[in-house]
């Protein structure tokens, strides 16, 4: 019987479990034996494989985190580590590997495929910075988590007539900040992709106050500028009490949204289909609401841009 390995790697994202469930069930349905790899690429190197059954993925579709656990594995970035992974895979008689994760995971799978292993990547990252993928698994849930935090902050910000800086994750990208900032009605959204002028930000805050705004929310992406120094400068320039909330890892946890579960289920099924069709070294992308196949080599070379039209909409609507 043919064998597939499934792993989750890098930062976890809500919906990864739904993707694991989809791969296991679609794989067994297609007549494969499916093995879960514990702790991502580290588990691959160590040969930590556990056979998955239909029941082993029951009751996980709604759970955040990843039942397979995850890691950021330095060793797999080196060829020596990947060769150890190859040996472990060969010893277990496994031919194909499906990996769920972000850009680091996709690069790892791409490098691994050069050793002759059939790999398929499923994009899972709250950052939504993966090329050829309108939405990666976990992004929708993370955005909803940020928006509900902004809703709560808004109440206390109004009560005290304060400015709040809400720092969100996203590494070097501003997709979470932009999408949650627009949905949360933020006064300003600061992201690494678009340079900003602090005096203009302050001017907008002052204009808002003049018109009787009781609070202001600024959403800042972690890769843009430090939230605390920014708050000090804004407080000094506006004379208004300015507080910082860093949402941090709350954005990674929690129950995945219906959007993320459906995306994960569709991508997981397509990943297995790709293996069945003998089309390895691909990513299950998402474009125009459709799951599309994208060669890993193309993803590695690609870059995901921020939508400047959305930046403009957010700017106009927050006057
Ligand atoms: O890539 C997902 C992410 O949550 C980023 O937004 C963040 O910068 C990073 O991972 C944090 O990683 P860690 O949990 O390893 O500190």
Tab-separated table of C-alpha atoms and ligand atoms in Angstrom:
chain	number	residue	atom	x	y	z
A	1	UNK	CA	0.000	0.000	0.000
A	2	UNK	CA	1.294	3.503	-0.846
A	3	UNK	CA	2.146	5.764	2.082
A	4	UNK	CA	1.785	9.536	2.554
A	5	UNK	CA	3.236	11.580	5.417
A	6	UNK	CA	1.423	14.670	6.679
A	7	UNK	CA	3.082	17.346	8.834
A	8	UNK	CA	2.474	20.839	10.164
A	9	UNK	CA	5.449	23.166	10.453
A	10	UNK	CA	6.334	26.724	11.528
A	11	UNK	CA	3.811	28.919	13.325
A	12	UNK	CA	0.513	27.144	13.906
A	13	UNK	CA	-2.616	28.643	12.369
A	14	UNK	CA	-6.300	28.010	13.144
A	15	UNK	CA	-7.628	25.546	10.596
A	16	UNK	CA	-4.488	23.392	10.412
A	17	UNK	CA	-6.352	20.587	12.186
A	18	UNK	CA	-9.154	20.766	9.627
A	19	UNK	CA	-6.504	20.387	6.901
A	20	UNK	CA	-4.897	17.405	8.680
A	21	UNK	CA	-8.352	15.806	8.958
A	22	UNK	CA	-9.000	16.375	5.255
A	23	UNK	CA	-5.660	14.864	4.188
A	24	UNK	CA	-6.055	11.825	6.441
A	25	UNK	CA	-9.632	11.108	5.388
A	26	UNK	CA	-9.144	11.840	1.669
A	27	UNK	CA	-5.899	9.819	1.712
A	28	UNK	CA	-7.514	6.757	3.306
A	29	UNK	CA	-10.493	7.125	0.952
A	30	UNK	CA	-8.060	7.054	-1.998
A	31	UNK	CA	-6.487	3.834	-0.677
A	32	UNK	CA	-3.325	5.228	0.975
A	33	UNK	CA	-1.857	4.653	4.398
A	34	UNK	CA	-1.415	8.082	6.003
A	35	UNK	CA	1.262	8.814	8.612
A	36	UNK	CA	1.267	11.868	10.866
A	37	UNK	CA	4.707	13.367	11.491
A	38	UNK	CA	5.128	14.812	14.968
A	39	UNK	CA	6.657	18.331	15.327
A	40	UNK	CA	7.073	19.192	11.648
A	41	UNK	CA	10.426	18.819	9.928
A	42	UNK	CA	12.056	17.922	13.253
A	43	UNK	CA	9.829	14.846	13.414
A	44	UNK	CA	10.709	14.001	9.827
A	45	UNK	CA	14.407	14.005	10.724
A	46	UNK	CA	13.738	11.927	13.848
A	47	UNK	CA	11.429	9.466	12.055
A	48	UNK	CA	8.498	10.294	14.378
A	49	UNK	CA	5.702	8.804	12.284
A	50	UNK	CA	2.348	7.650	13.621
A	51	UNK	CA	-0.207	5.888	11.454
A	52	UNK	CA	-3.406	7.930	11.278
A	53	UNK	CA	-6.838	6.318	11.218
A	54	UNK	CA	-10.230	7.780	10.319
A	55	UNK	CA	-10.958	8.060	14.058
A	56	UNK	CA	-7.639	9.752	14.886
A	57	UNK	CA	-8.875	12.947	13.247
A	58	UNK	CA	-12.382	12.859	14.719
A	59	UNK	CA	-13.446	15.895	16.771
A	60	UNK	CA	-10.609	18.168	15.619
A	61	UNK	CA	-12.185	20.219	12.808
A	62	UNK	CA	-13.124	22.975	15.272
A	63	UNK	CA	-9.891	23.037	17.277
A	64	UNK	CA	-7.085	25.580	16.984
A	65	UNK	CA	-3.390	24.639	17.157
A	66	UNK	CA	-2.296	21.392	15.531
A	67	UNK	CA	-2.720	17.873	16.888
A	68	UNK	CA	0.517	16.930	15.076
A	69	UNK	CA	2.361	19.720	16.905
A	70	UNK	CA	4.859	21.926	15.150
A	71	UNK	CA	8.365	23.389	15.333
A	72	UNK	CA	10.694	25.809	13.615
A	73	UNK	CA	13.447	23.405	12.584
A	74	UNK	CA	16.859	24.965	11.869
A	75	UNK	CA	18.380	21.579	11.041
A	76	UNK	CA	16.059	21.032	8.067
A	77	UNK	CA	17.308	24.266	6.496
A	78	UNK	CA	20.644	22.493	5.935
A	79	UNK	CA	21.038	19.725	3.346
A	80	UNK	CA	22.474	17.439	6.029
A	81	UNK	CA	19.197	17.660	7.968
A	82	UNK	CA	17.115	17.059	4.872
A	83	UNK	CA	19.173	13.956	4.008
A	84	UNK	CA	18.456	12.584	7.487
A	85	UNK	CA	14.766	13.231	6.826
A	86	UNK	CA	15.008	11.395	3.503
A	87	UNK	CA	16.610	8.391	5.181
A	88	UNK	CA	13.877	8.248	7.849
A	89	UNK	CA	11.204	8.485	5.180
A	90	UNK	CA	12.783	5.719	3.082
A	91	UNK	CA	13.112	3.483	6.177
A	92	UNK	CA	9.376	3.889	6.773
A	93	UNK	CA	8.593	3.240	3.092
A	94	UNK	CA	6.884	6.608	2.654
A	95	UNK	CA	6.950	8.145	-0.839
A	96	UNK	CA	4.991	11.394	-0.547
A	97	UNK	CA	4.949	14.279	1.936
A	98	UNK	CA	2.182	16.842	2.431
A	99	UNK	CA	3.206	19.816	4.572
A	100	UNK	CA	0.968	22.530	6.025
A	101	UNK	CA	2.609	25.843	6.891
A	102	UNK	CA	3.843	29.236	5.758
A	103	UNK	CA	6.655	30.440	3.510
A	104	UNK	CA	9.392	28.692	5.553
A	105	UNK	CA	7.563	25.370	5.319
A	106	UNK	CA	6.988	25.808	1.591
A	107	UNK	CA	10.700	26.499	1.063
A	108	UNK	CA	11.572	23.420	3.138
A	109	UNK	CA	9.281	21.238	1.019
A	110	UNK	CA	10.705	22.733	-2.172
A	111	UNK	CA	14.280	21.954	-1.100
A	112	UNK	CA	13.192	18.479	0.012
A	113	UNK	CA	11.587	17.809	-3.380
A	114	UNK	CA	15.034	18.289	-4.968
A	115	UNK	CA	16.086	15.057	-3.233
A	116	UNK	CA	13.455	13.172	-5.223
A	117	UNK	CA	10.578	13.241	-2.728
A	118	UNK	CA	7.115	14.069	-3.986
A	119	UNK	CA	5.899	17.018	-1.898
A	120	UNK	CA	2.704	19.060	-1.733
A	121	UNK	CA	2.357	22.254	0.316
A	122	UNK	CA	-0.872	23.490	1.866
A	123	UNK	CA	-0.583	27.198	2.752
A	124	UNK	CA	-1.316	27.668	6.457
A	125	UNK	CA	-0.322	30.953	8.055
A	126	UNK	CA	-2.145	33.756	9.821
A	127	UNK	CA	0.157	36.223	7.999
A	128	UNK	CA	-1.455	35.692	4.561
A	129	UNK	CA	1.849	36.514	2.873
A	130	UNK	CA	2.051	33.464	0.593
A	131	UNK	CA	2.242	34.165	-3.169
A	132	UNK	CA	-0.498	32.818	-5.463
A	133	UNK	CA	-2.829	32.464	-2.507
A	134	UNK	CA	-5.548	35.046	-1.868
A	135	UNK	CA	-6.097	33.586	1.568
A	136	UNK	CA	-4.017	31.169	3.601
A	137	UNK	CA	-5.509	28.920	6.285
A	138	UNK	CA	-5.723	30.798	9.598
A	139	UNK	CA	-5.829	34.338	8.234
A	140	UNK	CA	-9.602	34.750	8.438
A	141	UNK	CA	-9.741	33.530	12.040
A	142	UNK	CA	-6.812	35.758	13.068
A	143	UNK	CA	-8.457	38.799	11.474
A	144	UNK	CA	-11.696	38.048	13.318
A	145	UNK	CA	-9.762	37.724	16.582
A	146	UNK	CA	-8.174	41.139	15.996
A	147	UNK	CA	-11.508	42.738	15.094
A	148	UNK	CA	-13.185	41.427	18.237
A	149	UNK	CA	-10.252	42.770	20.291
A	150	UNK	CA	-10.629	46.166	18.597
A	151	UNK	CA	-14.352	46.157	19.440
A	152	UNK	CA	-13.517	45.680	23.111
A	153	UNK	CA	-10.718	48.248	23.084
A	154	UNK	CA	-13.099	50.748	21.483
A	155	UNK	CA	-15.370	50.601	24.572
A	156	UNK	CA	-12.650	51.395	27.057
A	157	UNK	CA	-10.953	53.883	24.691
A	158	UNK	CA	-14.212	55.861	24.466
A	159	UNK	CA	-14.797	55.709	28.213
A	160	UNK	CA	-11.376	57.280	28.884
A	161	UNK	CA	-11.128	59.358	25.690
A	162	UNK	CA	-7.838	57.746	24.797
A	163	UNK	CA	-5.823	56.837	21.751
A	164	UNK	CA	-5.007	53.136	21.437
A	165	UNK	CA	-2.236	51.601	19.379
A	166	UNK	CA	-3.139	47.967	18.621
A	167	UNK	CA	-0.125	45.962	17.461
A	168	UNK	CA	-0.874	42.890	15.359
A	169	UNK	CA	1.244	40.050	13.980
A	170	UNK	CA	2.226	39.495	10.361
A	171	UNK	CA	6.014	39.392	10.432
A	172	UNK	CA	7.146	41.621	7.489
A	173	UNK	CA	3.666	41.913	6.020
A	174	UNK	CA	0.658	44.097	6.761
A	175	UNK	CA	-2.222	41.886	5.587
A	176	UNK	CA	-3.633	41.243	9.068
A	177	UNK	CA	-3.297	44.921	10.018
A	178	UNK	CA	-4.933	46.180	6.839
A	179	UNK	CA	-7.836	43.719	6.757
A	180	UNK	CA	-8.586	43.942	10.490
A	181	UNK	CA	-8.006	47.701	10.539
A	182	UNK	CA	-10.559	48.269	7.782
A	183	UNK	CA	-13.090	45.919	9.417
A	184	UNK	CA	-12.456	47.462	12.841
A	185	UNK	CA	-12.851	51.046	11.630
A	186	UNK	CA	-9.353	52.099	12.696
A	187	UNK	CA	-8.389	55.764	12.327
A	188	UNK	CA	-4.965	54.821	10.925
A	189	UNK	CA	-3.415	51.569	9.731
A	190	UNK	CA	0.366	51.425	9.651
A	191	UNK	CA	1.956	48.636	7.623
A	192	UNK	CA	5.530	47.911	6.476
A	193	UNK	CA	4.602	48.020	2.764
A	194	UNK	CA	3.446	51.653	2.838
A	195	UNK	CA	5.689	54.362	4.303
A	196	UNK	CA	3.884	56.769	6.622
A	197	UNK	CA	4.410	60.307	7.864
A	198	UNK	CA	3.870	60.576	11.616
A	199	UNK	CA	2.909	64.253	11.377
A	200	UNK	CA	0.072	63.333	8.997
A	201	UNK	CA	-1.092	60.588	11.374
A	202	UNK	CA	-1.077	63.099	14.231
A	203	UNK	CA	-2.885	65.699	12.132
A	204	UNK	CA	-5.680	63.213	11.380
A	205	UNK	CA	-5.971	62.417	15.089
A	206	UNK	CA	-6.208	66.131	15.935
A	207	UNK	CA	-8.844	66.734	13.240
A	208	UNK	CA	-10.857	63.815	14.598
A	209	UNK	CA	-10.686	65.181	18.130
A	210	UNK	CA	-11.816	68.606	16.922
A	211	UNK	CA	-14.872	66.975	15.362
A	212	UNK	CA	-15.662	65.372	18.714
A	213	UNK	CA	-14.226	61.872	18.309
A	214	UNK	CA	-14.012	60.323	21.765
A	215	UNK	CA	-11.280	57.847	20.932
A	216	UNK	CA	-8.894	56.831	18.167
A	217	UNK	CA	-7.587	53.403	17.241
A	218	UNK	CA	-4.372	52.952	15.321
A	219	UNK	CA	-3.622	49.440	14.063
A	220	UNK	CA	0.079	48.846	13.543
A	221	UNK	CA	1.687	45.780	11.978
A	222	UNK	CA	4.532	44.297	14.041
A	223	UNK	CA	6.927	44.616	11.094
A	224	UNK	CA	6.235	48.323	10.698
A	225	UNK	CA	7.516	50.166	13.780
A	226	UNK	CA	7.602	49.632	17.518
A	227	UNK	CA	4.187	50.270	19.085
A	228	UNK	CA	5.614	51.659	22.359
A	229	UNK	CA	7.922	54.346	20.892
A	230	UNK	CA	5.106	55.256	18.497
A	231	UNK	CA	2.690	55.695	21.418
A	232	UNK	CA	5.174	57.929	23.269
A	233	UNK	CA	5.601	60.158	20.210
A	234	UNK	CA	1.858	60.368	19.561
A	235	UNK	CA	1.136	61.197	23.195
A	236	UNK	CA	3.785	63.929	23.126
A	237	UNK	CA	2.422	65.418	19.888
A	238	UNK	CA	-1.319	65.208	20.704
A	239	UNK	CA	-1.276	65.609	24.473
A	240	UNK	CA	-3.732	62.674	24.638
A	241	UNK	CA	-3.343	59.650	26.827
A	242	UNK	CA	-2.077	56.941	24.424
A	243	UNK	CA	-2.112	53.244	25.329
A	244	UNK	CA	-0.675	50.161	23.637
A	245	UNK	CA	-2.218	46.693	23.292
A	246	UNK	CA	-0.027	44.019	21.726
A	247	UNK	CA	-2.334	41.182	20.680
A	248	UNK	CA	0.544	38.725	20.130
A	249	UNK	CA	-0.176	35.015	20.148
A	250	UNK	CA	-3.891	35.430	20.927
A	251	UNK	CA	-4.100	35.852	17.125
A	252	UNK	CA	-2.763	32.342	16.531
A	253	UNK	CA	-5.115	30.442	18.846
A	254	UNK	CA	-8.818	29.805	19.022
A	255	UNK	CA	-11.543	28.046	17.140
A	256	UNK	CA	-11.088	28.329	13.351
A	257	UNK	CA	-13.755	30.227	11.430
A	258	UNK	CA	-16.059	28.449	8.962
A	259	UNK	CA	-14.050	30.117	6.170
A	260	UNK	CA	-10.782	28.595	7.427
A	261	UNK	CA	-12.301	25.153	7.990
A	262	UNK	CA	-13.758	25.068	4.483
A	263	UNK	CA	-10.549	26.349	2.911
A	264	UNK	CA	-8.564	23.721	4.845
A	265	UNK	CA	-10.955	20.932	3.865
A	266	UNK	CA	-10.828	21.883	0.179
A	267	UNK	CA	-7.051	22.296	0.128
A	268	UNK	CA	-6.473	19.048	2.052
A	269	UNK	CA	-8.583	17.101	-0.438
A	270	UNK	CA	-6.823	18.735	-3.412
A	271	UNK	CA	-3.397	17.962	-1.911
A	272	UNK	CA	-4.287	14.244	-1.837
A	273	UNK	CA	-5.684	14.433	-5.393
A	274	UNK	CA	-2.353	15.883	-6.557
A	275	UNK	CA	-0.519	12.931	-5.013
A	276	UNK	CA	-2.973	10.471	-6.595
A	277	UNK	CA	-2.481	12.172	-9.987
A	278	UNK	CA	1.302	11.958	-9.560
A	279	UNK	CA	1.668	15.755	-9.612
A	280	UNK	CA	4.206	16.471	-6.916
A	281	UNK	CA	6.102	19.588	-5.873
A	282	UNK	CA	3.001	21.741	-5.969
A	283	UNK	CA	1.106	24.053	-3.637
A	284	UNK	CA	-2.654	24.189	-3.314
A	285	UNK	CA	-3.181	27.895	-3.982
A	286	UNK	CA	-6.395	29.908	-3.740
A	287	UNK	CA	-7.357	32.419	-6.396
A	288	UNK	CA	-10.741	33.979	-7.139
A	289	UNK	CA	-12.464	31.627	-4.646
A	290	UNK	CA	-11.026	28.568	-6.433
A	291	UNK	CA	-8.362	26.105	-5.310
A	292	UNK	CA	-5.566	26.183	-7.901
A	293	UNK	CA	-2.371	24.158	-8.367
A	294	UNK	CA	0.846	26.183	-8.251
A	295	UNK	CA	4.348	24.710	-8.735
A	296	UNK	CA	6.485	25.168	-5.616
A	297	UNK	CA	9.268	26.706	-7.735
A	298	UNK	CA	6.856	29.466	-8.768
A	299	UNK	CA	5.748	30.111	-5.179
A	300	UNK	CA	9.378	30.382	-4.033
A	301	UNK	CA	10.098	33.011	-6.694
A	302	UNK	CA	6.855	34.903	-6.133
A	303	UNK	CA	5.963	37.837	-3.922
A	304	UNK	CA	2.577	38.676	-2.491
A	305	UNK	CA	1.730	42.359	-2.723
A	306	UNK	CA	-0.535	44.355	-0.494
A	307	UNK	CA	-3.714	45.660	-2.125
A	308	UNK	CA	-3.159	49.416	-2.344
A	309	UNK	CA	-6.826	50.001	-3.253
A	310	UNK	CA	-7.795	48.662	0.175
A	311	UNK	CA	-5.246	51.021	1.798
A	312	UNK	CA	-6.899	53.908	-0.011
A	313	UNK	CA	-10.415	52.817	0.993
A	314	UNK	CA	-9.334	52.571	4.638
A	315	UNK	CA	-7.746	56.033	4.455
A	316	UNK	CA	-10.844	57.659	2.954
A	317	UNK	CA	-13.315	55.966	5.302
A	318	UNK	CA	-11.422	56.830	8.473
A	319	UNK	CA	-11.567	60.637	8.108
B	1	LIG	O1	4.230	33.512	10.929
B	1	LIG	C1	3.272	33.523	11.943
B	1	LIG	C2	3.709	34.371	13.099
B	1	LIG	O2	2.681	34.347	14.063
B	1	LIG	C3	4.106	35.805	12.745
B	1	LIG	O3	3.008	36.651	12.561
B	1	LIG	C4	4.956	36.163	13.936
B	1	LIG	O4	5.879	37.197	13.610
B	1	LIG	C5	5.675	34.876	14.232
B	1	LIG	O5	4.876	33.830	13.691
B	1	LIG	C6	5.909	34.605	15.688
B	1	LIG	O6	6.588	33.400	15.801
B	1	LIG	P1	6.866	32.645	17.175
B	1	LIG	O7	5.563	32.092	17.672
B	1	LIG	O8	7.837	31.578	16.817
B	1	LIG	O9	7.411	33.675	18.116
